């Protein structure tokens, strides 16, 4: 009977940790998508100063969250996202609207892939 209780406890802890990691990735991805969308909106309006300001907030947010994500997700996914963040940083500093929007689109795609990779689905299980 004690073995059954221990097994159930370990199973419950494992499920709880999986849920916490899923929620962490999901909330980080959604907040990142908000930042990226805001940068795009300001860039489309021609407001470079506000785009820079929001980018700096996003960069700080990502640096904080990516350290936690390194324990949960594949490093390749994070490296791809960080590559596009670097490209976006250069584009924002140079006030290159085309490159800003291009980097935002690439980032949105990578962040969406990150979010989907951690969702509970048959595709991710098999």
Short mmCIF file of C-alpha atoms in Angstrom, two decimals:
data_model
loop_
_atom_site.label_atom_id
_atom_site.label_comp_id
_atom_site.label_asym_id
_atom_site.label_seq_id
_atom_site.Cartn_x
_atom_site.Cartn_y
_atom_site.Cartn_z
CA UNK A 1 0.00 0.00 0.00
CA UNK A 2 2.85 2.41 0.76
CA UNK A 3 4.32 1.82 -2.69
CA UNK A 4 1.01 2.81 -4.26
CA UNK A 5 0.86 6.01 -2.23
CA UNK A 6 4.43 6.88 -3.17
CA UNK A 7 3.71 6.19 -6.83
CA UNK A 8 0.60 8.35 -6.77
CA UNK A 9 2.49 11.14 -5.03
CA UNK A 10 5.33 11.04 -7.56
CA UNK A 11 2.82 11.01 -10.41
CA UNK A 12 0.94 13.98 -8.94
CA UNK A 13 4.16 15.96 -8.48
CA UNK A 14 5.25 15.17 -12.05
CA UNK A 15 1.92 16.31 -13.48
CA UNK A 16 2.04 19.48 -11.39
CA UNK A 17 5.58 20.30 -12.58
CA UNK A 18 4.58 19.71 -16.20
CA UNK A 19 1.61 22.03 -15.77
CA UNK A 20 3.76 24.74 -14.15
CA UNK A 21 6.35 24.55 -16.94
CA UNK A 22 3.61 24.66 -19.60
CA UNK A 23 2.04 27.73 -18.00
CA UNK A 24 5.41 29.43 -17.69
CA UNK A 25 6.18 28.95 -21.37
CA UNK A 26 2.65 29.95 -22.38
CA UNK A 27 2.60 33.18 -20.36
CA UNK A 28 6.11 34.15 -21.47
CA UNK A 29 5.22 33.53 -25.13
CA UNK A 30 1.98 35.49 -24.88
CA UNK A 31 3.65 38.45 -23.18
CA UNK A 32 6.43 38.37 -25.78
CA UNK A 33 3.84 38.42 -28.55
CA UNK A 34 2.24 41.47 -26.93
CA UNK A 35 5.57 43.30 -26.87
CA UNK A 36 6.32 42.39 -30.48
CA UNK A 37 2.85 43.48 -31.61
CA UNK A 38 3.24 46.79 -29.79
CA UNK A 39 6.61 47.40 -31.43
CA UNK A 40 5.03 46.68 -34.83
CA UNK A 41 2.12 49.04 -34.15
CA UNK A 42 4.38 51.92 -33.17
CA UNK A 43 6.66 51.25 -36.11
CA UNK A 44 3.70 51.26 -38.52
CA UNK A 45 2.73 54.66 -37.07
CA UNK A 46 6.28 55.91 -37.61
CA UNK A 47 6.98 56.34 -33.89
CA UNK A 48 10.61 55.19 -33.69
CA UNK A 49 11.15 56.54 -30.17
CA UNK A 50 8.27 54.54 -28.75
CA UNK A 51 9.41 51.44 -30.68
CA UNK A 52 12.84 51.77 -29.05
CA UNK A 53 11.29 52.20 -25.62
CA UNK A 54 9.07 49.13 -25.96
CA UNK A 55 11.94 47.11 -27.41
CA UNK A 56 14.09 47.87 -24.36
CA UNK A 57 11.26 46.73 -22.08
CA UNK A 58 10.89 43.56 -24.15
CA UNK A 59 14.62 42.88 -24.07
CA UNK A 60 14.71 43.15 -20.26
CA UNK A 61 11.64 40.94 -19.98
CA UNK A 62 13.15 38.31 -22.29
CA UNK A 63 16.51 38.29 -20.49
CA UNK A 64 14.72 37.64 -17.21
CA UNK A 65 12.39 34.95 -18.54
CA UNK A 66 14.81 33.17 -20.87
CA UNK A 67 16.94 32.04 -17.94
CA UNK A 68 13.99 30.11 -16.58
CA UNK A 69 13.01 28.81 -20.01
CA UNK A 70 16.49 27.35 -20.51
CA UNK A 71 15.57 24.65 -18.00
CA UNK A 72 12.33 23.79 -19.78
CA UNK A 73 12.62 24.08 -23.56
CA UNK A 74 15.07 23.17 -26.30
CA UNK A 75 18.03 25.51 -26.46
CA UNK A 76 17.79 25.73 -30.24
CA UNK A 77 14.40 27.41 -29.98
CA UNK A 78 15.71 29.97 -27.54
CA UNK A 79 18.80 30.60 -29.65
CA UNK A 80 16.64 31.29 -32.70
CA UNK A 81 14.51 33.74 -30.74
CA UNK A 82 17.58 35.46 -29.31
CA UNK A 83 19.05 35.74 -32.83
CA UNK A 84 15.97 37.59 -34.02
CA UNK A 85 15.95 39.77 -30.90
CA UNK A 86 19.51 40.79 -31.76
CA UNK A 87 18.49 41.55 -35.34
CA UNK A 88 15.54 43.58 -34.05
CA UNK A 89 17.84 45.49 -31.71
CA UNK A 90 20.11 46.52 -34.61
CA UNK A 91 17.11 47.48 -36.74
CA UNK A 92 15.58 49.55 -33.92
CA UNK A 93 18.87 51.35 -33.27
CA UNK A 94 19.24 52.10 -36.98
CA UNK A 95 15.56 53.08 -37.24
CA UNK A 96 15.20 50.78 -40.24
CA UNK A 97 11.46 50.30 -40.51
CA UNK A 98 11.60 47.47 -43.04
CA UNK A 99 14.07 45.45 -40.94
CA UNK A 100 12.11 46.13 -37.75
CA UNK A 101 8.92 44.75 -39.26
CA UNK A 102 10.79 41.81 -40.80
CA UNK A 103 12.41 40.92 -37.46
CA UNK A 104 9.08 41.28 -35.67
CA UNK A 105 7.45 38.84 -38.10
CA UNK A 106 10.26 36.32 -37.63
CA UNK A 107 10.09 36.73 -33.86
CA UNK A 108 6.33 36.25 -33.81
CA UNK A 109 6.71 33.05 -35.77
CA UNK A 110 9.45 31.68 -33.48
CA UNK A 111 7.60 32.64 -30.31
CA UNK A 112 4.43 30.97 -31.63
CA UNK A 113 6.46 27.83 -32.37
CA UNK A 114 7.83 27.93 -28.83
CA UNK A 115 4.32 28.21 -27.42
CA UNK A 116 3.01 25.35 -29.58
CA UNK A 117 5.96 23.11 -28.73
CA UNK A 118 4.93 23.02 -25.10
CA UNK A 119 1.19 22.60 -25.59
CA UNK A 120 -0.34 19.32 -24.61
CA UNK A 121 -1.40 17.69 -27.86
CA UNK A 122 -1.21 14.35 -29.61
CA UNK A 123 1.29 15.82 -32.08
CA UNK A 124 3.68 16.72 -29.24
CA UNK A 125 3.26 13.35 -27.52
CA UNK A 126 3.91 11.15 -30.55
#
